[in-house]
Amino acid sequence: MGGMFALNLALLEQKEGTPFDGLVLVCPMCKIADDVKPPKALINTLLFLAKHFPSLAVTPSSMDDRLVFRDQSFVEKVKSNPIKYIGKPRLATAATLCKSAVELE
């Protein structure tokens, strides 16, 4: 997620005439896969709702720590972290991710 924002920032700076000398990104998420992308009507609804209710935590998410990390001992450390956010993503977060992915396509 951070790589996508870094790439967007670099492209924005390039358009404004102050490009970076270089940029190294490691595994940036630059596109939402077509098989998991929601329909256009749902995206428009998300953007509309995010404008009016940005902090509403209703965005579906299937984050599974066992699939993200290979080392299972690290999974246990992540799960026991007291500051780990375990709720659903907020609408404003989902809308920002969606807008950034569309801009990169």
GROMACS .gro file of C-alpha atoms in nm:
model
  105
    1MET     CA    1   0.000   0.000   0.000
    2GLY     CA    2   0.284   0.241   0.081
    3GLY     CA    3   0.458   0.168  -0.250
    4MET     CA    4   0.149   0.274  -0.444
    5PHE     CA    5   0.141   0.607  -0.259
    6ALA     CA    6   0.515   0.658  -0.314
    7LEU     CA    7   0.470   0.591  -0.686
    8ASN     CA    8   0.175   0.832  -0.702
    9LEU     CA    9   0.383   1.099  -0.526
   10ALA     CA   10   0.674   1.048  -0.768
   11LEU     CA   11   0.443   1.075  -1.070
   12LEU     CA   12   0.278   1.387  -0.927
   13GLU     CA   13   0.617   1.551  -0.867
   14GLN     CA   14   0.720   1.462  -1.223
   15LYS     CA   15   0.407   1.630  -1.363
   16GLU     CA   16   0.476   1.944  -1.159
   17GLY     CA   17   0.827   1.973  -1.300
   18THR     CA   18   1.026   1.869  -0.994
   19PRO     CA   19   1.102   1.502  -1.061
   20PHE     CA   20   1.303   1.281  -0.830
   21ASP     CA   21   1.653   1.178  -0.939
   22GLY     CA   22   1.563   0.817  -0.867
   23LEU     CA   23   1.311   0.595  -0.695
   24VAL     CA   24   1.343   0.239  -0.570
   25LEU     CA   25   1.024   0.053  -0.482
   26VAL     CA   26   1.015  -0.297  -0.339
   27CYS     CA   27   0.697  -0.487  -0.430
   28PRO     CA   28   0.460  -0.191  -0.461
   29MET     CA   29   0.089  -0.258  -0.500
   30CYS     CA   30   0.019  -0.067  -0.820
   31LYS     CA   31  -0.301  -0.225  -0.943
   32ILE     CA   32  -0.602  -0.399  -0.797
   33ALA     CA   33  -0.640  -0.738  -0.964
   34ASP     CA   34  -0.943  -0.757  -1.192
   35ASP     CA   35  -1.076  -1.068  -1.020
   36VAL     CA   36  -1.102  -0.887  -0.683
   37LYS     CA   37  -1.193  -0.540  -0.809
   38PRO     CA   38  -1.550  -0.443  -0.715
   39PRO     CA   39  -1.797  -0.339  -0.987
   40LYS     CA   40  -1.787   0.026  -1.101
   41ALA     CA   41  -2.124   0.101  -0.937
   42LEU     CA   42  -1.993  -0.021  -0.602
   43ILE     CA   43  -1.677   0.190  -0.639
   44ASN     CA   44  -1.888   0.500  -0.710
   45THR     CA   45  -2.105   0.422  -0.406
   46LEU     CA   46  -1.792   0.380  -0.192
   47LEU     CA   47  -1.654   0.716  -0.305
   48PHE     CA   48  -1.987   0.889  -0.237
   49LEU     CA   49  -2.021   0.736   0.111
   50ALA     CA   50  -1.657   0.808   0.196
   51LYS     CA   51  -1.719   1.175   0.127
   52HIS     CA   52  -2.001   1.186   0.383
   53PHE     CA   53  -1.898   0.916   0.633
   54PRO     CA   54  -1.515   0.887   0.611
   55SER     CA   55  -1.464   0.722   0.950
   56LEU     CA   56  -1.730   0.453   0.903
   57ALA     CA   57  -1.560   0.112   0.934
   58VAL     CA   58  -1.766  -0.104   0.699
   59THR     CA   59  -1.520  -0.190   0.423
   60PRO     CA   60  -1.494  -0.568   0.381
   61SER     CA   61  -1.149  -0.712   0.438
   62SER     CA   62  -1.009  -1.063   0.438
   63MET     CA   63  -0.673  -0.993   0.600
   64ASP     CA   64  -0.530  -1.322   0.726
   65ASP     CA   65  -0.192  -1.295   0.898
   66ARG     CA   66  -0.116  -1.660   0.819
   67LEU     CA   67  -0.121  -1.576   0.448
   68VAL     CA   68   0.084  -1.257   0.480
   69PHE     CA   69   0.382  -1.395   0.674
   70ARG     CA   70   0.571  -1.716   0.600
   71ASP     CA   71   0.725  -1.750   0.946
   72GLN     CA   72   0.450  -1.871   1.180
   73SER     CA   73   0.639  -1.750   1.488
   74PHE     CA   74   0.618  -1.400   1.342
   75VAL     CA   75   0.241  -1.447   1.291
   76GLU     CA   76   0.206  -1.505   1.665
   77LYS     CA   77   0.407  -1.188   1.739
   78VAL     CA   78   0.184  -0.986   1.506
   79LYS     CA   79  -0.135  -1.127   1.659
   80SER     CA   80  -0.016  -1.047   2.012
   81ASN     CA   81   0.078  -0.687   1.926
   82PRO     CA   82  -0.145  -0.466   2.144
   83ILE     CA   83  -0.154  -0.178   1.893
   84LYS     CA   84  -0.245  -0.390   1.589
   85TYR     CA   85  -0.565  -0.263   1.428
   86ILE     CA   86  -0.810  -0.553   1.402
   87GLY     CA   87  -1.119  -0.372   1.276
   88LYS     CA   88  -1.244  -0.323   0.923
   89PRO     CA   89  -1.080  -0.052   0.713
   90ARG     CA   90  -1.247   0.289   0.723
   91LEU     CA   91  -1.431   0.419   0.415
   92ALA     CA   92  -1.185   0.705   0.364
   93THR     CA   93  -0.894   0.458   0.358
   94ALA     CA   94  -1.068   0.235   0.106
   95ALA     CA   95  -1.160   0.534  -0.112
   96THR     CA   96  -0.802   0.665  -0.109
   97LEU     CA   97  -0.665   0.324  -0.205
   98CYS     CA   98  -0.921   0.291  -0.481
   99LYS     CA   99  -0.852   0.639  -0.622
  100SER     CA  100  -0.476   0.585  -0.613
  101ALA     CA  101  -0.502   0.250  -0.794
  102VAL     CA  102  -0.724   0.403  -1.063
  103GLU     CA  103  -0.480   0.694  -1.113
  104LEU     CA  104  -0.193   0.450  -1.167
  105GLU     CA  105  -0.382   0.247  -1.429
   0.00000   0.00000   0.00000
